[in-house]
Short mmCIF file of C-alpha atoms in Angstrom, two decimals:
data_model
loop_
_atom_site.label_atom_id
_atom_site.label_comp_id
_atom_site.label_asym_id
_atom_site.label_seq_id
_atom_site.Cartn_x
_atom_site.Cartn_y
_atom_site.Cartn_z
CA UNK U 7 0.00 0.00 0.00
CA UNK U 8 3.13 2.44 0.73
CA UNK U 9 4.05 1.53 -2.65
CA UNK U 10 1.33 2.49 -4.59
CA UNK U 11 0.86 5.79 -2.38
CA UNK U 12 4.83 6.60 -3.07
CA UNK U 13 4.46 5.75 -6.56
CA UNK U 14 0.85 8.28 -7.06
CA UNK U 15 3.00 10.89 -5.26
CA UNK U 16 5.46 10.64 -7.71
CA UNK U 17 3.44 10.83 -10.86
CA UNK U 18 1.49 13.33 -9.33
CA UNK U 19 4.88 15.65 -8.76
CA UNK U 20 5.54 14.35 -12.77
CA UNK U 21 2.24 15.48 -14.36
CA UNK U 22 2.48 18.44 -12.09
CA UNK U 23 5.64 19.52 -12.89
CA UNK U 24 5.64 19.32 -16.45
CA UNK U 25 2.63 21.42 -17.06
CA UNK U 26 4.07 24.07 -14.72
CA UNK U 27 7.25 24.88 -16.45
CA UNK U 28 7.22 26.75 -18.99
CA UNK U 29 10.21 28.43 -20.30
CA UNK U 30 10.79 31.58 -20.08
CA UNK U 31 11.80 33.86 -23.48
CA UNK U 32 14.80 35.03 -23.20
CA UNK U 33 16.43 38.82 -23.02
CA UNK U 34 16.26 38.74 -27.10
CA UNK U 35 13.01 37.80 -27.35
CA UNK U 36 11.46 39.91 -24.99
CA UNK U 37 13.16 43.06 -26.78
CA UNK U 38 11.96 41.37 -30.08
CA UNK U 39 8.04 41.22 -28.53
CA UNK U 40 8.53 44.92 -27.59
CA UNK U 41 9.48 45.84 -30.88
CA UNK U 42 6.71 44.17 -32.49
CA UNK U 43 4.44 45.93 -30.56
CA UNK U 44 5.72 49.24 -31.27
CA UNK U 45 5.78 48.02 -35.41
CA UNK U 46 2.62 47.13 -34.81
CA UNK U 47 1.27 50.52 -33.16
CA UNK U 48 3.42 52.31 -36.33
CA UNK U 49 1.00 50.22 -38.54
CA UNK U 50 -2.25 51.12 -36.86
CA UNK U 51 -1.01 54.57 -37.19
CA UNK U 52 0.26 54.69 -41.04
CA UNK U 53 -3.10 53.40 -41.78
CA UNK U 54 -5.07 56.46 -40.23
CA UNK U 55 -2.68 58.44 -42.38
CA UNK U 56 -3.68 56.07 -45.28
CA UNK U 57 -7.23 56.50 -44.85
CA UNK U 58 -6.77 60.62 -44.29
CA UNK U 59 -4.41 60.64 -47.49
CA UNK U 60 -6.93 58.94 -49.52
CA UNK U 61 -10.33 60.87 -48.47
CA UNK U 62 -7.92 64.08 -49.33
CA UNK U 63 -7.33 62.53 -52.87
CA UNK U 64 -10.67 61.46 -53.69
CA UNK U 65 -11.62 64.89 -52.38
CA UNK U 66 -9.69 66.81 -54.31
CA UNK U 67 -10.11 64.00 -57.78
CA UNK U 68 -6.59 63.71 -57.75
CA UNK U 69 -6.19 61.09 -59.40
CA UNK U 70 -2.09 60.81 -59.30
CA UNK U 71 -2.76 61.25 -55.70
CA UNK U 72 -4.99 58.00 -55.80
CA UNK U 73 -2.55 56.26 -57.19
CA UNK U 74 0.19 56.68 -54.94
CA UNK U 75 -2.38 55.90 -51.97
CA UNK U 76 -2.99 52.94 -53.39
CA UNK U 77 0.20 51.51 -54.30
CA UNK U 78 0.96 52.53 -50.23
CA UNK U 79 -1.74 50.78 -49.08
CA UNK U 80 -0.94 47.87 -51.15
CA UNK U 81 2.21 47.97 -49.29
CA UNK U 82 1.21 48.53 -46.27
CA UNK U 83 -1.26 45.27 -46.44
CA UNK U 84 1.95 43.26 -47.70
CA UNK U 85 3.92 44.05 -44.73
CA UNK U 86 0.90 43.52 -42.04
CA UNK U 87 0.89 39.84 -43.92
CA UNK U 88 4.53 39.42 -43.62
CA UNK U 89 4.82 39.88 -39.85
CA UNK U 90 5.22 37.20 -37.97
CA UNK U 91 4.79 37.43 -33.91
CA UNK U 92 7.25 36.50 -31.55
CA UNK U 93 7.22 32.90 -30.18
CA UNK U 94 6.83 33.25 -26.68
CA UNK U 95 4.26 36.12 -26.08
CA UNK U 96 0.25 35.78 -26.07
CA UNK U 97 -1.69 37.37 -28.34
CA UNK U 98 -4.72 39.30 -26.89
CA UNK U 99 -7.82 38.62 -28.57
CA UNK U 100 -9.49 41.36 -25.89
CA UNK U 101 -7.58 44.28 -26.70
CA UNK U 102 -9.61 47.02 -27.16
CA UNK U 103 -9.43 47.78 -31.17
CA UNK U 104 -8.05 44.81 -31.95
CA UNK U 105 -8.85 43.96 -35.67
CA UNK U 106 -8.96 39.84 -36.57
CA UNK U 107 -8.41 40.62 -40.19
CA UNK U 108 -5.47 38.68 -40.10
CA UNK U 109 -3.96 34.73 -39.02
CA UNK U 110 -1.50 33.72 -37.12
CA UNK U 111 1.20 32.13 -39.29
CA UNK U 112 3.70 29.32 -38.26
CA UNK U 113 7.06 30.84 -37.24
CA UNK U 114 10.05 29.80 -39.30
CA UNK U 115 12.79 28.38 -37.34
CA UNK U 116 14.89 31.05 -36.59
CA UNK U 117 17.45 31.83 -33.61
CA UNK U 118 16.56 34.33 -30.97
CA UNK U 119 18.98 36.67 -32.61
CA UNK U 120 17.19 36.70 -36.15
CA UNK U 121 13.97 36.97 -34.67
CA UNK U 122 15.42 39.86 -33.02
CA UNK U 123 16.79 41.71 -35.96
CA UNK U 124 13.70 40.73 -38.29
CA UNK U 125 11.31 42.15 -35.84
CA UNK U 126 13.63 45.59 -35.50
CA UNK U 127 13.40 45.38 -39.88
CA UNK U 128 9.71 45.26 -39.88
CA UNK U 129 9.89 48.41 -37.89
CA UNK U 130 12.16 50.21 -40.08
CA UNK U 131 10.15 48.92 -43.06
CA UNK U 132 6.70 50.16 -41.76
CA UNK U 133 8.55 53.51 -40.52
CA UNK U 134 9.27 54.13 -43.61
CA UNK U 135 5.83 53.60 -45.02
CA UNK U 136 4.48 55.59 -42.31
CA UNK U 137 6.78 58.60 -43.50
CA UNK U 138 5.87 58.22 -46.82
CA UNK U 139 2.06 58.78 -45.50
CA UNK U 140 3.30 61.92 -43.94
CA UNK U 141 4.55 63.29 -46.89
CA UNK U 142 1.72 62.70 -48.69
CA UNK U 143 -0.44 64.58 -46.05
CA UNK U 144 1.69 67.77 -46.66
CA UNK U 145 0.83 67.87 -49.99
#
């Protein structure tokens, strides 16, 4: 009877301790997440400046404008496809705003390192979009 008591205690401490530890990301990652976040908010951002820059073109029928709109927004879509989010971190379905007009890909292998510097790429890419946007707004 000690026996089978020992031997429930121990797969009880098993069961229990592999669903309990998780590991943690490391230091890369977690810079990685918070750059992704702040791509993302860049995003949300460029396409207000979309939207703005392409109620201005229809506006004023410029239709050169409308063009370049567009061709940004067309952009703009590719990159929000292209993103991928960093292994690690939950995704909040709950966020206020949050828009499900997208999926969530599988995550090519990829060291902790390249994660790193393709998430801080995506935010230079989408920066640049984003100033792009502006520009057009000054017109």
């Amino acid at each position: 009877m000690k026996k089978v008591l020992l031997y429930a205690i121990l797969f009880t401490g098993l069961i229990s301790g592999s669903c309990s530890g998780k590991k943690q990301p490391g230091e890369m990652l977690v810079e990685a997440n918070k750059i992704h976040l702040e791509a993302v908010e860049i995003y949300d951002e460029a396409h207000t400046l979309l939207d703005a820059a392409k109620g201005k073109a229809v506006a004023r029928n410029d239709s050169a404008l409308l063009v370049r709109v567009d061709s940004v927004h067309q952009l703009l879509h590719a990159w929000k496809e292209s993103l991928y989010e960093v292994p690690g971190f939950e995704h909040n379905h709950e966020a206020d705003g949050h828009n499900h007009e997208h999926e969530h890909k599988a995550v090519p292998a990829m060291t902790d390192e390249s994660m790193l510097s393709y998430q801080k790429n995506a935010k230079t890419a989408v920066e640049e979009i984003k100033i792009e946007l502006l520009a057009m707004s000054k017109e």
